[in-house]
Coordinates of C-alpha atoms and ligand atoms in Angstrom, one line a residue:
M655 CA -11.1 -173.8 -61.2
A656 CA -12.1 -171.2 -63.9
T657 CA -11.0 -167.7 -63.0
P658 CA -13.4 -164.8 -63.4
C659 CA -11.4 -163.7 -66.4
R660 CA -11.7 -167.1 -68.1
L661 CA -15.4 -167.3 -67.3
L662 CA -15.8 -163.9 -68.9
L663 CA -14.1 -165.0 -72.0
I664 CA -16.2 -168.1 -72.3
L665 CA -19.4 -166.1 -71.7
L666 CA -18.5 -163.6 -74.4
G667 CA -17.4 -166.4 -76.7
I668 CA -14.2 -164.5 -77.3
V669 CA -11.3 -166.5 -78.6
A670 CA -8.2 -164.9 -77.0
V671 CA -5.6 -165.1 -79.7
A672 CA -2.7 -165.9 -77.4
V673 CA -4.5 -168.7 -75.6
A674 CA -4.0 -170.7 -78.8
A675 CA -0.4 -171.2 -77.5
P676 CA 0.1 -174.5 -75.7
H677 CA 0.4 -172.9 -72.3
P678 CA -2.7 -173.5 -70.3
A679 CA -1.3 -171.6 -67.3
H680 CA -1.7 -168.3 -69.1
E681 CA -4.5 -165.9 -68.6
F682 CA -5.2 -163.2 -71.1
C683 CA -8.2 -161.3 -69.6
A684 CA -10.5 -159.5 -72.0
A685 CA -8.3 -159.9 -75.0
A686 CA -11.1 -158.6 -77.1
A687 CA -9.7 -158.2 -80.6
G688 CA -10.1 -154.6 -81.7
G689 CA -10.9 -153.4 -78.2
G690 CA -9.5 -150.0 -77.5
G691 CA -9.8 -149.4 -73.8
A692 CA -9.3 -150.9 -70.4
G693 CA -9.6 -154.6 -69.9
S694 CA -12.7 -155.9 -68.2
C695 CA -11.1 -158.0 -65.5
G696 CA -8.4 -157.2 -63.0
G697 CA -10.5 -154.4 -61.4
D698 CA -8.1 -151.6 -62.0
G699 CA -9.4 -148.1 -62.6
T700 CA -7.8 -145.2 -64.3
R701 CA -6.6 -143.7 -61.1
I702 CA -3.7 -145.4 -59.3
L703 CA -1.7 -144.4 -56.2
I704 CA 1.5 -146.3 -55.7
K705 CA 2.6 -145.8 -52.1
G706 CA 5.9 -146.0 -50.3
G707 CA 8.2 -147.4 -52.9
T708 CA 11.6 -146.2 -54.1
V709 CA 10.9 -144.3 -57.2
V710 CA 13.9 -144.7 -59.6
N711 CA 14.6 -142.4 -62.5
A712 CA 17.9 -142.4 -64.4
H713 CA 19.0 -139.3 -62.6
R714 CA 17.8 -140.1 -59.0
A715 CA 16.1 -142.5 -56.7
E716 CA 13.8 -141.3 -53.9
V717 CA 11.2 -142.7 -51.6
A718 CA 8.0 -141.2 -52.9
D719 CA 4.4 -141.9 -53.9
V720 CA 3.3 -141.9 -57.5
Y721 CA -0.2 -140.8 -58.5
V722 CA -1.5 -141.7 -61.9
E723 CA -4.7 -140.5 -63.7
D724 CA -5.9 -141.1 -67.2
G725 CA -2.7 -142.8 -68.3
V726 CA -0.4 -140.0 -67.2
V727 CA 1.8 -139.5 -64.1
V728 CA 0.2 -136.6 -62.2
A729 CA 2.4 -136.4 -59.1
V730 CA 5.6 -137.8 -57.6
R731 CA 6.2 -136.9 -54.0
P732 CA 6.1 -138.3 -50.5
N733 CA 2.9 -138.8 -48.6
I734 CA 0.2 -138.2 -51.2
P735 CA -3.1 -138.7 -49.3
V736 CA -5.2 -141.7 -50.4
G737 CA -8.3 -139.4 -50.8
E738 CA -11.1 -140.6 -53.0
D739 CA -12.5 -144.2 -53.1
N740 CA -12.2 -145.0 -56.8
V741 CA -8.4 -144.9 -56.6
K742 CA -6.5 -148.2 -56.8
V743 CA -3.9 -148.1 -54.1
I744 CA -0.8 -150.3 -54.5
D745 CA 1.6 -150.7 -51.6
A746 CA 5.2 -150.6 -52.9
T747 CA 7.0 -150.5 -49.6
G748 CA 10.4 -152.1 -49.9
K749 CA 10.1 -152.2 -53.7
Y750 CA 11.4 -150.3 -56.7
V751 CA 9.0 -148.2 -58.8
M752 CA 10.6 -147.7 -62.2
P753 CA 9.8 -146.6 -65.7
G754 CA 8.6 -149.6 -67.8
G755 CA 11.3 -151.1 -70.0
I756 CA 11.7 -149.9 -73.6
D757 CA 13.1 -152.5 -75.9
P758 CA 14.8 -150.8 -78.8
H759 CA 15.2 -153.9 -81.0
T760 CA 12.5 -156.5 -81.8
H761 CA 11.1 -158.4 -84.8
L762 CA 7.4 -159.2 -84.3
E763 CA 5.6 -161.1 -87.1
M764 CA 8.6 -160.6 -89.3
E765 CA 8.9 -162.5 -92.6
F766 CA 12.5 -163.8 -92.6
M767 CA 14.4 -166.7 -94.0
G768 CA 11.4 -168.3 -95.6
T769 CA 9.2 -168.1 -92.5
V770 CA 7.6 -165.7 -90.1
T771 CA 8.6 -165.0 -86.4
I772 CA 6.1 -166.7 -84.1
D773 CA 5.4 -163.8 -81.8
D774 CA 3.1 -161.1 -83.3
F775 CA 2.1 -157.7 -81.9
F776 CA -0.3 -159.4 -79.5
S777 CA 1.7 -162.4 -78.1
G778 CA 4.9 -160.3 -78.2
H779 CA 3.3 -157.5 -76.2
A780 CA 1.7 -159.9 -73.7
A781 CA 5.2 -161.4 -73.2
A782 CA 6.8 -158.0 -72.9
L783 CA 4.3 -156.7 -70.4
A784 CA 4.6 -159.8 -68.2
G785 CA 8.3 -159.1 -68.1
G786 CA 8.1 -155.4 -67.3
T787 CA 8.6 -153.9 -70.8
T788 CA 5.9 -151.4 -71.8
M789 CA 7.2 -150.2 -75.1
H790 CA 9.4 -151.5 -78.0
I791 CA 10.6 -150.3 -81.3
D792 CA 10.2 -152.8 -84.1
F793 CA 11.9 -152.9 -87.5
V794 CA 9.6 -152.4 -90.5
I795 CA 11.0 -154.5 -93.4
P796 CA 10.2 -152.9 -96.8
V797 CA 8.2 -154.9 -99.4
N798 CA 10.5 -155.4 -102.4
G799 CA 12.5 -152.4 -101.2
N800 CA 9.4 -150.2 -101.0
L801 CA 9.1 -148.4 -97.7
T802 CA 5.4 -147.3 -98.0
A803 CA 4.3 -150.9 -98.6
G804 CA 6.4 -152.1 -95.7
L805 CA 4.9 -149.5 -93.4
E806 CA 1.3 -150.4 -94.5
S807 CA 2.0 -154.1 -93.8
Y808 CA 3.4 -153.3 -90.3
K809 CA 0.5 -150.9 -89.5
H810 CA -1.8 -153.9 -90.2
K811 CA 0.3 -156.2 -88.1
A812 CA 0.2 -153.7 -85.2
E813 CA -3.6 -153.5 -85.1
K814 CA -3.6 -156.2 -82.4
S815 CA -1.0 -154.4 -80.3
A816 CA -1.5 -154.4 -76.6
M817 CA 1.2 -151.8 -75.6
D818 CA 2.9 -148.8 -77.1
Y819 CA 5.3 -149.3 -79.9
G820 CA 7.4 -147.3 -82.4
F821 CA 9.0 -148.2 -85.7
H822 CA 12.5 -148.2 -87.2
M823 CA 12.6 -148.8 -91.0
A824 CA 15.1 -151.1 -92.8
I825 CA 16.6 -149.9 -96.1
T826 CA 17.2 -152.8 -98.4
K827 CA 17.7 -151.1 -101.8
W828 CA 18.6 -147.7 -103.1
N829 CA 17.0 -145.4 -105.7
D830 CA 15.4 -141.9 -105.9
E831 CA 12.1 -143.3 -104.8
V832 CA 13.6 -144.8 -101.6
S833 CA 15.4 -141.6 -100.9
K834 CA 12.1 -139.7 -101.2
E835 CA 10.2 -142.3 -99.2
M836 CA 12.7 -141.9 -96.3
E837 CA 11.8 -138.2 -96.1
V838 CA 8.1 -139.1 -96.0
M839 CA 8.7 -141.7 -93.3
V840 CA 10.4 -139.1 -91.1
K841 CA 8.2 -136.1 -91.9
E842 CA 4.8 -137.8 -92.1
H843 CA 5.0 -141.1 -90.3
G844 CA 7.1 -140.4 -87.2
I845 CA 10.0 -142.7 -88.0
N846 CA 13.4 -141.3 -87.0
S847 CA 15.7 -144.3 -87.5
F848 CA 16.8 -146.4 -90.5
K849 CA 18.6 -149.7 -90.3
F850 CA 21.1 -151.0 -92.8
F851 CA 22.0 -154.7 -92.8
M852 CA 25.6 -155.3 -93.7
A853 CA 24.9 -159.0 -93.7
Y854 CA 22.3 -161.5 -95.1
K855 CA 23.8 -161.4 -98.6
G856 CA 21.2 -162.0 -101.3
S857 CA 18.3 -160.8 -99.1
L858 CA 18.6 -157.7 -96.8
M859 CA 22.3 -156.9 -97.3
V860 CA 23.4 -153.5 -98.5
T861 CA 26.6 -152.5 -100.3
D862 CA 29.0 -149.8 -99.0
D863 CA 27.7 -147.6 -101.8
L864 CA 24.1 -147.9 -100.5
L865 CA 25.3 -147.4 -96.9
L866 CA 27.0 -144.2 -97.8
Q867 CA 24.0 -142.8 -99.6
G868 CA 21.8 -143.9 -96.7
L869 CA 24.1 -142.3 -94.1
Q870 CA 24.0 -139.0 -96.1
K871 CA 20.2 -139.1 -96.3
C872 CA 19.8 -139.9 -92.7
K873 CA 22.0 -137.0 -91.7
S874 CA 19.9 -134.6 -93.9
L875 CA 16.7 -135.8 -92.2
G876 CA 18.0 -135.8 -88.6
A877 CA 17.3 -139.6 -88.6
L878 CA 19.6 -142.1 -86.8
A879 CA 21.4 -144.6 -89.0
M880 CA 21.5 -148.1 -87.5
V881 CA 23.7 -151.0 -88.7
H882 CA 23.7 -154.7 -88.4
A883 CA 27.5 -155.0 -88.6
E884 CA 28.8 -158.2 -90.1
N885 CA 30.7 -158.5 -93.4
G886 CA 28.1 -160.3 -95.4
D887 CA 30.4 -161.3 -98.3
A888 CA 32.9 -162.9 -95.9
V889 CA 30.1 -164.6 -94.1
A890 CA 28.9 -166.2 -97.3
E891 CA 32.5 -167.4 -97.9
G892 CA 32.7 -168.7 -94.3
Q893 CA 29.5 -170.6 -94.7
Q894 CA 30.8 -172.3 -97.9
R895 CA 34.0 -173.2 -96.1
M896 CA 32.0 -174.9 -93.3
I897 CA 29.9 -176.8 -95.8
D898 CA 33.0 -177.9 -97.7
L899 CA 34.4 -179.2 -94.4
G900 CA 31.2 -181.2 -93.8
I901 CA 30.1 -179.0 -90.9
T902 CA 26.4 -178.7 -91.5
G903 CA 25.1 -178.4 -87.9
P904 CA 24.3 -175.3 -85.8
E905 CA 28.0 -175.0 -84.7
G906 CA 28.7 -174.2 -88.3
H907 CA 26.7 -171.0 -87.9
A908 CA 29.1 -169.6 -85.3
L909 CA 32.2 -170.9 -87.1
S910 CA 31.2 -169.3 -90.4
R911 CA 30.9 -165.8 -89.0
P912 CA 33.6 -165.2 -86.4
P913 CA 34.0 -162.0 -84.3
V914 CA 36.6 -160.7 -86.8
L915 CA 33.8 -160.2 -89.4
E916 CA 31.7 -158.3 -86.9
G917 CA 34.7 -156.2 -85.9
E918 CA 35.5 -155.4 -89.5
A919 CA 32.0 -154.3 -90.4
T920 CA 31.6 -152.3 -87.2
S921 CA 34.8 -150.5 -87.9
R922 CA 33.8 -149.9 -91.5
A923 CA 30.4 -148.5 -90.6
I924 CA 31.9 -146.3 -87.9
R925 CA 34.5 -144.9 -90.3
L926 CA 31.8 -144.2 -93.0
A927 CA 29.6 -142.5 -90.4
K928 CA 32.7 -140.4 -89.4
F929 CA 33.3 -139.5 -93.1
I930 CA 29.7 -138.3 -93.4
N931 CA 29.7 -136.9 -89.9
T932 CA 26.5 -138.4 -88.7
P933 CA 25.6 -140.4 -85.6
L934 CA 25.6 -144.2 -85.8
Y935 CA 23.8 -146.8 -83.8
V936 CA 25.3 -150.3 -83.9
V937 CA 22.6 -152.9 -83.1
H938 CA 23.3 -156.2 -81.3
V939 CA 26.9 -155.8 -80.4
M940 CA 27.9 -159.4 -79.7
S941 CA 31.7 -159.4 -79.6
I942 CA 34.7 -157.8 -77.9
D943 CA 35.9 -157.0 -81.5
A944 CA 32.9 -154.9 -82.3
M945 CA 32.7 -153.4 -78.8
E946 CA 36.4 -152.2 -79.0
E947 CA 35.8 -150.5 -82.3
I948 CA 32.9 -148.6 -80.6
A949 CA 35.1 -147.8 -77.6
K950 CA 37.9 -146.4 -79.8
A951 CA 35.5 -144.3 -81.8
K952 CA 34.0 -142.8 -78.6
R953 CA 37.4 -142.1 -77.2
E954 CA 38.0 -140.0 -80.4
G955 CA 34.8 -138.1 -79.8
Q956 CA 32.6 -139.8 -82.4
R957 CA 28.8 -140.2 -81.7
V958 CA 28.4 -144.0 -81.8
I959 CA 25.8 -145.8 -79.8
G960 CA 26.4 -149.5 -79.0
E961 CA 23.5 -151.8 -78.2
P962 CA 24.2 -155.2 -76.6
V963 CA 21.4 -157.6 -76.4
V964 CA 20.5 -159.9 -73.5
S965 CA 21.6 -163.1 -75.2
G966 CA 25.0 -161.6 -75.9
L967 CA 25.4 -160.4 -72.4
V968 CA 24.6 -163.6 -70.5
L969 CA 24.8 -166.6 -72.9
D970 CA 27.8 -168.3 -74.6
D971 CA 28.2 -170.3 -77.7
S972 CA 28.7 -173.7 -76.0
W973 CA 25.0 -174.5 -76.7
L974 CA 25.7 -174.6 -80.4
W975 CA 27.8 -177.7 -79.9
D976 CA 24.9 -179.5 -78.1
P977 CA 24.4 -183.0 -79.7
D978 CA 20.6 -182.4 -79.7
F979 CA 19.7 -180.3 -82.8
A980 CA 16.6 -178.9 -81.2
T981 CA 18.6 -177.6 -78.3
A982 CA 21.5 -176.3 -80.4
S983 CA 19.4 -174.6 -83.0
K984 CA 17.5 -172.5 -80.5
Y985 CA 20.7 -170.5 -80.0
V986 CA 21.3 -169.6 -83.7
M987 CA 21.2 -165.9 -84.2
S988 CA 23.3 -163.3 -86.0
P989 CA 25.8 -162.1 -85.2
P990 CA 26.3 -165.3 -83.3
I991 CA 26.4 -165.7 -79.5
R992 CA 30.1 -165.8 -78.9
E993 CA 32.4 -168.0 -76.8
A994 CA 32.5 -167.3 -73.1
G995 CA 34.5 -164.2 -72.2
H996 CA 32.8 -161.9 -74.8
N997 CA 29.6 -161.8 -72.6
K998 CA 31.5 -160.6 -69.5
A999 CA 33.4 -158.1 -71.6
L1000 CA 30.2 -156.7 -72.9
Q1001 CA 28.8 -156.5 -69.4
A1002 CA 31.8 -154.5 -68.4
A1003 CA 31.3 -152.2 -71.4
L1004 CA 27.7 -151.7 -70.4
S1005 CA 28.8 -150.8 -66.8
S1006 CA 31.3 -148.3 -68.0
G1007 CA 29.1 -146.6 -70.6
I1008 CA 30.9 -147.9 -73.7
L1009 CA 27.6 -149.6 -74.5
Q1010 CA 24.6 -147.6 -73.6
L1011 CA 21.3 -149.5 -73.7
V1012 CA 20.1 -153.1 -73.8
G1013 CA 17.9 -154.6 -76.5
T1014 CA 16.7 -158.1 -77.1
D1015 CA 16.5 -158.6 -80.9
H1016 CA 13.5 -160.7 -79.9
C1017 CA 13.0 -162.7 -83.1
T1018 CA 11.4 -166.0 -82.1
F1019 CA 11.0 -169.2 -84.1
N1020 CA 9.7 -172.4 -82.6
S1021 CA 11.4 -175.8 -82.9
T1022 CA 9.5 -176.7 -86.1
Q1023 CA 10.8 -173.6 -87.8
K1024 CA 14.3 -174.1 -86.5
A1025 CA 14.2 -177.6 -87.9
F1026 CA 14.1 -176.2 -91.4
G1027 CA 17.8 -176.2 -91.1
S1028 CA 18.3 -179.6 -89.7
D1029 CA 20.6 -180.6 -92.6
D1030 CA 22.1 -177.2 -93.3
F1031 CA 22.8 -174.5 -90.6
R1032 CA 22.3 -171.9 -93.3
K1033 CA 18.6 -172.6 -93.3
I1034 CA 18.0 -172.4 -89.6
P1035 CA 16.0 -169.2 -89.1
N1036 CA 18.2 -166.8 -87.1
G1037 CA 16.8 -165.4 -83.9
V1038 CA 16.2 -165.9 -80.2
N1039 CA 13.7 -164.8 -77.6
G1040 CA 14.2 -162.1 -74.9
I1041 CA 11.4 -159.5 -74.8
E1042 CA 9.9 -161.1 -71.7
E1043 CA 13.2 -161.9 -70.0
R1044 CA 15.3 -158.8 -70.6
M1045 CA 14.3 -156.8 -67.5
H1046 CA 14.7 -159.7 -65.1
I1047 CA 18.0 -160.9 -66.6
I1048 CA 19.6 -157.4 -66.5
W1049 CA 18.4 -156.9 -62.9
D1050 CA 19.8 -160.2 -61.8
S1051 CA 23.1 -160.2 -63.8
M1052 CA 23.9 -156.5 -63.5
V1053 CA 22.2 -155.0 -60.4
E1054 CA 22.2 -158.0 -58.1
T1055 CA 25.9 -158.5 -58.8
G1056 CA 26.8 -154.9 -58.1
K1057 CA 27.9 -154.2 -61.7
I1058 CA 25.5 -151.3 -62.2
T1059 CA 23.3 -149.2 -59.8
V1060 CA 19.6 -149.1 -59.7
T1061 CA 19.6 -145.7 -61.5
D1062 CA 21.9 -147.2 -64.2
Y1063 CA 19.4 -150.0 -64.6
V1064 CA 16.6 -147.6 -65.4
R1065 CA 19.0 -145.8 -67.8
V1066 CA 20.0 -148.9 -69.8
T1067 CA 16.6 -150.5 -69.9
S1068 CA 14.4 -147.5 -70.6
T1069 CA 15.7 -143.9 -70.3
E1070 CA 18.6 -144.0 -72.8
C1071 CA 16.3 -145.5 -75.4
A1072 CA 13.7 -142.8 -74.9
K1073 CA 16.4 -140.1 -75.2
I1074 CA 18.1 -141.6 -78.3
F1075 CA 14.8 -141.9 -80.1
N1076 CA 13.7 -138.5 -78.9
I1077 CA 10.6 -139.5 -76.9
Y1078 CA 11.9 -138.5 -73.5
P1079 CA 10.4 -137.6 -71.0
Q1080 CA 7.1 -138.8 -72.4
K1081 CA 8.7 -142.3 -72.1
G1082 CA 11.6 -143.4 -70.0
A1083 CA 10.8 -141.5 -66.8
I1084 CA 8.4 -141.3 -63.9
M1085 CA 7.9 -137.5 -63.8
E1086 CA 4.8 -135.3 -63.8
G1087 CA 3.4 -135.5 -67.3
S1088 CA 5.1 -138.7 -68.4
D1089 CA 3.1 -141.6 -69.7
A1090 CA 2.2 -143.9 -66.8
D1091 CA 4.3 -146.9 -68.0
I1092 CA 5.5 -148.1 -64.7
I1093 CA 6.8 -151.3 -63.1
I1094 CA 7.1 -152.4 -59.5
L1095 CA 10.0 -154.7 -58.9
N1096 CA 10.5 -156.6 -55.7
P1097 CA 14.2 -157.1 -55.1
K1098 CA 13.4 -159.9 -52.7
G1099 CA 11.4 -161.8 -55.3
S1100 CA 12.8 -164.4 -57.6
F1101 CA 12.2 -165.9 -61.0
V1102 CA 12.6 -169.1 -63.0
M1103 CA 12.3 -168.9 -66.8
G1104 CA 11.2 -171.4 -69.3
A1105 CA 8.8 -172.3 -72.2
H1106 CA 6.2 -173.7 -69.8
T1107 CA 5.7 -170.4 -68.1
H1108 CA 6.6 -167.7 -70.6
H1109 CA 4.0 -165.8 -72.6
S1110 CA 5.7 -166.1 -76.0
R1111 CA 4.1 -168.4 -78.5
S1112 CA 7.4 -170.3 -78.9
N1113 CA 7.7 -173.8 -77.5
T1114 CA 11.3 -173.1 -76.6
N1115 CA 13.3 -170.5 -74.6
V1116 CA 17.0 -169.9 -74.7
Y1117 CA 16.9 -169.1 -71.0
E1118 CA 15.2 -172.4 -70.1
G1119 CA 15.6 -173.1 -66.4
R1120 CA 17.4 -169.8 -65.6
K1121 CA 16.8 -168.7 -62.0
G1122 CA 17.5 -165.3 -60.5
K1123 CA 16.6 -162.6 -58.0
G1124 CA 14.2 -159.8 -58.5
M1125 CA 10.6 -160.0 -59.7
V1126 CA 8.5 -157.6 -61.7
E1127 CA 5.3 -157.9 -59.6
V1128 CA 3.2 -155.2 -61.3
T1129 CA 3.3 -153.7 -64.8
I1130 CA 1.3 -150.5 -65.5
S1131 CA 0.9 -149.6 -69.2
R1132 CA -0.4 -146.1 -69.8
G1133 CA -2.2 -146.0 -66.5
R1134 CA -3.7 -149.5 -66.6
V1135 CA -2.5 -152.4 -64.5
V1136 CA -1.8 -155.1 -67.0
W1137 CA 0.3 -157.5 -65.0
E1138 CA -0.4 -158.2 -61.3
D1139 CA -0.3 -161.4 -59.1
G1140 CA 1.0 -163.4 -62.1
T1141 CA -2.0 -162.5 -64.2
L1142 CA -2.1 -160.6 -67.5
N1143 CA -4.9 -158.3 -68.3
V1144 CA -4.1 -157.2 -71.8
A1145 CA -6.4 -156.0 -74.6
A1146 CA -5.6 -156.5 -78.3
G1147 CA -5.9 -153.2 -80.1
S1148 CA -5.1 -151.1 -77.0
G1149 CA -1.5 -150.3 -78.0
R1150 CA -0.7 -146.9 -79.4
Y1151 CA 1.8 -145.9 -82.1
I1152 CA 4.5 -143.6 -80.7
R1153 CA 5.9 -141.2 -83.3
T1154 CA 9.6 -140.6 -82.9
P1155 CA 10.6 -137.0 -84.0
P1156 CA 13.8 -136.4 -85.9
F1157 CA 16.9 -134.4 -84.8
G1158 CA 17.3 -136.1 -81.4
Y1159 CA 20.1 -135.1 -79.0
L1160 CA 22.7 -137.0 -81.0
F1161 CA 22.3 -134.3 -83.8
D1162 CA 23.0 -131.4 -81.5
G1163 CA 26.0 -129.4 -82.8
I1164 CA 26.5 -131.5 -85.9
E1165 CA 26.3 -128.3 -88.0
K1166 CA 29.0 -126.7 -85.9
S1167 CA 31.4 -129.7 -86.5
D1168 CA 30.5 -129.6 -90.2
A1169 CA 31.5 -125.9 -90.2
A1170 CA 34.7 -126.6 -88.4
Y1171 CA 35.5 -129.3 -90.9
R1172 CA 34.9 -127.0 -93.8
A1173 CA 37.1 -124.3 -92.2
S1174 CA 39.9 -126.9 -91.6
L1175 CA 40.2 -127.7 -95.3
R1176 CA 41.9 -124.4 -96.1
A1177 CA 40.7 -125.0 -99.7
P1178 CA 40.0 -124.4 -102.5
V1179 CA 43.4 -122.7 -102.7
Q1180 CA 43.3 -119.6 -105.0
R1181 CA 46.1 -120.1 -107.5
S1182 CA 47.1 -117.6 -110.1
K1183 CA 47.3 -119.2 -113.5
A1184 CA 51.0 -119.8 -114.3
A1185 CA 52.3 -117.7 -117.2
A1186 CA 52.7 -119.7 -120.3
Ligands
URP2295 O1 19.4 -163.4 -85.7 C1 18.9 -162.3 -85.7 N1 19.5 -161.3 -85.2 N2 17.7 -162.2 -86.3 C2 16.9 -161.0 -86.4 C3 17.4 -160.2 -87.6 C4 18.5 -159.3 -87.3 O2 19.6 -159.5 -87.8 O3 18.4 -158.4 -86.4
ZN2296 ZN1 20.5 -157.7 -87.2
ZN2297 ZN1 17.4 -157.7 -85.1

């Protein structure tokens, strides 16, 4: 039977972009391209009262009501009276009311390895919202090294956004122009983080020389340097070694870039950041080797952030040896998903604070795109899904198992990201004045994941068949209910760009440690000229 939402779409003659995906079960109500406001089905208003749930922030959990008006949290306290009629009341008794997830690491509509990721700023956002994520930060890739052209291209891609988003910027070449553009990105465009790929030789990879210049520039701008840490030269060597051995399938991907290459690059980046005395953010930490470098640096007082991704936390590399190419190739990403043992060690590091926040590296290619590498693993586009699955998998694998608390859950999925990228408490909290990005999670609910039910455009899912406890029943994005009763109510064009200001907390006191360093030099030594 046609739902009211679908009828509405038919009547208006609107083609909802995401419905083009081969998943008839999905509903995208009022996905009017270019629309800028509330959706026209779902019946939610701009005033919402969430009653009786346990409101969880990273610093405390309390039973309280949450009142939302015009996209903002207005009150958080027990027993807020229902009052006026035009308020949508949601009963959250027995459930957790938490800040929407913030995914620090995604690649929507990214041109990469000769193709383009299949989820764009609409389908990726639909998937995110259905999974309880209400904001993400995507990586702008420069056009031929040019940052401004890259930003223009991503602004265009993001016109169909359906939730809030921010940008990091990759740096792929170095000259005076790039250095000036970095300043413009920070001061005029609200970008406070730059990523340096130490891998992908011949395309995105940077040299140590560039990385040093970039770290120095980041420091001067109060921008956070991020690294993809793998030794790209050694990876190229490892790839050739596998080809010479006749190993051309997906397993060759993992074999060609072992953990030692991730550990080496992580250690190198950390040491260079120490030399410059600037904070460092290591993206997608996939191995014990990399994690231990981060742990060591932290023990020594260095400001290094480690970001594990969901795939690295819960999957292992056994899939890459699957005899079916389509199955094995789904799991090809870089750094590779490691052999069993690394995942549990990364979970422990997340529990103990060595690693601070969880991303996804959502970078999705369908089976046709993955098949580009059917004769040569080097041509399999690198990337896996996760933007829709992250919140559920972390709940199930970390909270349900007692490895982290509910407040830790909020910290690693939302608050820490907001703090690092300097947008807290607008994001990452349910406090008076915060954006009303809220999820309601039922701990008694359960989930089953797979390509037939997910909202990504991909026809595959690396979490196919995965079951677990905990269900995000409601997602509220800036005061609008966008996911409820298994139905999405998202509008293309309703997302908002969130500027990330420079000099976040990681920069506090850097000038003092610089001064201490200079004082410690006891130089230049004044020497009298020796008599001839
Ligand atoms: O395999 C991956 N990770 N693809 C996305 C690009 C990157 O390295 O982050
Ligand atoms: Zn990367
Ligand atoms: Zn990535």
